[in-house]
Amino acid sequence: MSSATHPSPPQQPADGPADGPVWDGRETWWPAVTSWLSWLPAVAGGALIALPIWGETGALVGAVVGALLAVGVLLSLSWTTRLSDEEFRVGRARLPLDVVSGVDVIARQERRAALGPGLDARAHLAIRSWIGPAVRIHLDDPADPTPYWVVSSRRPQRLASEIRRRSRCR
């Protein structure tokens, strides 16, 4: 019997293989559950404020108004990113792919340094605190002083590889 070892198969990234099926480039960022729970005091506060004024009916109306306020604020924190063959969109911001000169992934552990001492003040930030990893998209556009975008992503490897594939920085 041979004691030769067999190499293990290469590990796939958690967000799927980079050369697998084409990703549609869409990702929606929703606030974390803890963000939703943090608004419960606003709902209770709305009920308590209205209770002495309008009684039990007022408390119900106050709670509903507090809940609607919470939902409105939290939905305003949600963004959708879309990647097409021509552009990358984050919310209403648009980045033409023909100005992309490079893409790199910022791991969760590197994020603090990248957004702190390593940050260029001219960079465009589209980040969410509850999403650890991010992608840095370097730009080569003489008409735009923005050196790069930093975009939060739950699938940074996949996003970076798709931007590379669709832009001129292959």
Coordinates of C-alpha atoms in Angstrom, one line a residue:
M1 CA 0.0 0.0 0.0
S2 CA 1.3 3.4 -0.9
S3 CA 1.3 6.1 1.7
A4 CA 1.2 8.9 -0.9
T5 CA -0.9 11.8 0.0
H6 CA -3.5 13.1 -2.4
P7 CA -3.8 16.9 -2.8
S8 CA -7.1 18.2 -1.4
P9 CA -9.3 19.9 -3.9
P10 CA -9.1 23.7 -4.0
Q11 CA -11.5 25.4 -1.7
Q12 CA -14.3 27.5 -3.2
P13 CA -14.9 30.9 -1.7
A14 CA -18.0 31.2 0.5
D15 CA -19.7 33.3 -2.1
G16 CA -19.3 30.8 -5.0
P17 CA -16.6 30.1 -7.6
A18 CA -15.3 33.1 -9.4
D19 CA -15.5 31.3 -12.8
G20 CA -18.9 29.8 -12.2
P21 CA -22.2 31.0 -13.6
V22 CA -22.5 34.7 -14.2
W23 CA -23.8 36.6 -11.2
D24 CA -26.5 39.1 -11.8
G25 CA -24.6 41.7 -9.8
R26 CA -27.5 42.6 -7.5
E27 CA -27.2 42.7 -3.7
T28 CA -29.5 44.4 -1.3
W29 CA -28.3 45.6 2.1
W30 CA -30.8 45.4 4.9
P31 CA -30.2 46.7 8.4
A32 CA -29.2 44.1 11.0
V33 CA -31.9 42.7 13.3
T34 CA -30.4 44.6 16.2
S35 CA -31.0 47.8 14.3
W36 CA -34.7 46.9 14.1
L37 CA -34.9 46.0 17.7
S38 CA -33.2 49.2 18.7
W39 CA -36.3 51.1 17.5
L40 CA -38.7 49.3 19.9
P41 CA -38.3 52.2 22.5
A42 CA -39.5 54.6 19.8
V43 CA -42.6 52.6 19.4
A44 CA -43.2 52.4 23.1
G45 CA -42.3 56.1 23.5
G46 CA -44.9 57.1 20.9
A47 CA -47.5 55.1 22.8
L48 CA -46.5 56.6 26.2
I49 CA -46.5 60.2 24.8
A50 CA -50.0 59.9 23.3
L51 CA -51.6 57.9 26.2
P52 CA -52.2 60.8 28.5
I53 CA -53.5 63.0 25.7
W54 CA -55.9 60.7 23.9
G55 CA -56.2 57.7 26.2
E56 CA -56.0 54.1 24.9
T57 CA -56.8 55.1 21.4
G58 CA -54.0 57.7 21.4
A59 CA -51.6 55.1 22.7
L60 CA -52.4 52.8 19.8
V61 CA -52.0 55.7 17.3
G62 CA -48.7 56.7 19.0
A63 CA -47.4 53.2 18.8
V64 CA -48.4 53.0 15.1
V65 CA -46.7 56.3 14.3
G66 CA -43.6 55.2 16.2
A67 CA -43.6 51.9 14.3
L68 CA -44.0 53.7 10.9
L69 CA -41.2 56.1 11.8
A70 CA -38.9 53.2 12.7
V71 CA -39.7 51.3 9.5
G72 CA -39.2 54.4 7.4
V73 CA -35.8 55.2 8.9
L74 CA -34.6 51.6 8.7
L75 CA -35.8 51.2 5.1
S76 CA -33.9 54.4 4.2
L77 CA -30.7 52.5 5.4
S78 CA -31.3 49.7 2.9
W79 CA -29.5 50.0 -0.4
T80 CA -29.3 47.9 -3.5
T81 CA -26.2 47.5 -5.6
R82 CA -26.5 46.5 -9.3
L83 CA -23.8 45.6 -11.7
S84 CA -24.4 45.6 -15.4
D85 CA -22.0 45.4 -18.3
E86 CA -21.8 49.2 -18.5
E87 CA -22.0 50.4 -14.9
F88 CA -22.0 49.7 -11.2
R89 CA -24.7 51.3 -9.2
V90 CA -25.0 51.7 -5.4
G91 CA -28.3 53.4 -4.5
R92 CA -28.4 56.4 -6.9
A93 CA -24.7 56.6 -7.4
R94 CA -23.4 55.3 -10.8
L95 CA -19.9 54.3 -11.7
P96 CA -19.2 53.6 -15.4
L97 CA -17.1 50.5 -15.7
D98 CA -14.8 52.0 -18.3
V99 CA -13.1 54.1 -15.7
V100 CA -12.3 51.2 -13.3
S101 CA -8.6 50.5 -13.2
G102 CA -8.5 47.9 -10.4
V103 CA -10.4 46.1 -7.7
D104 CA -9.4 44.7 -4.4
V105 CA -11.2 43.1 -1.5
I106 CA -11.0 44.5 2.0
A107 CA -11.5 41.8 4.5
R108 CA -13.4 42.4 7.7
Q109 CA -10.1 42.5 9.7
E110 CA -8.6 45.1 7.3
R111 CA -11.7 47.4 7.2
R112 CA -10.8 49.6 10.1
A113 CA -7.4 50.5 8.7
A114 CA -8.8 51.0 5.2
L115 CA -11.5 53.3 6.5
G116 CA -9.3 55.0 9.1
P117 CA -5.7 56.0 8.6
G118 CA -5.6 54.4 5.1
L119 CA -8.5 56.3 3.7
D120 CA -8.2 59.0 1.1
A121 CA -10.6 61.8 2.0
R122 CA -11.7 62.1 -1.7
A123 CA -12.9 58.4 -1.8
H124 CA -16.6 57.6 -2.3
L125 CA -17.9 55.5 0.6
A126 CA -20.9 53.3 0.3
I127 CA -20.5 51.3 3.5
R128 CA -22.8 49.8 6.1
S129 CA -21.5 49.1 9.6
W130 CA -23.3 45.7 9.8
I131 CA -21.5 44.4 6.7
G132 CA -17.9 43.6 7.5
P133 CA -16.1 43.0 4.2
A134 CA -15.9 45.5 1.4
V135 CA -14.6 46.1 -2.1
R136 CA -12.2 48.9 -3.1
I137 CA -12.8 49.9 -6.8
H138 CA -9.9 52.0 -8.1
L139 CA -10.7 54.7 -10.7
D140 CA -8.7 56.1 -13.6
D141 CA -10.8 59.2 -14.7
P142 CA -8.9 62.5 -15.2
A143 CA -12.2 64.4 -14.9
D144 CA -13.0 62.9 -11.5
P145 CA -10.9 63.6 -8.4
T146 CA -12.3 60.5 -6.7
P147 CA -9.5 57.9 -6.4
Y148 CA -11.7 54.9 -5.5
W149 CA -15.0 53.7 -4.2
V150 CA -15.3 51.6 -1.0
V151 CA -18.5 49.5 -1.1
S152 CA -19.7 47.1 1.5
S153 CA -20.5 43.6 0.2
R154 CA -21.5 40.3 1.7
R155 CA -19.9 38.6 -1.4
P156 CA -16.8 40.7 -1.9
Q157 CA -14.8 38.1 -3.8
R158 CA -17.7 37.5 -6.3
L159 CA -18.3 41.3 -6.7
A160 CA -14.6 42.0 -7.3
S161 CA -14.2 39.2 -9.9
E162 CA -17.4 40.3 -11.7
I163 CA -16.2 44.0 -11.8
R164 CA -12.8 42.8 -13.1
R165 CA -14.5 40.7 -15.7
R166 CA -16.9 43.4 -17.0
S167 CA -14.4 46.3 -16.9
R168 CA -11.2 47.0 -18.7
C169 CA -9.0 46.0 -15.7
R170 CA -9.2 42.3 -16.5

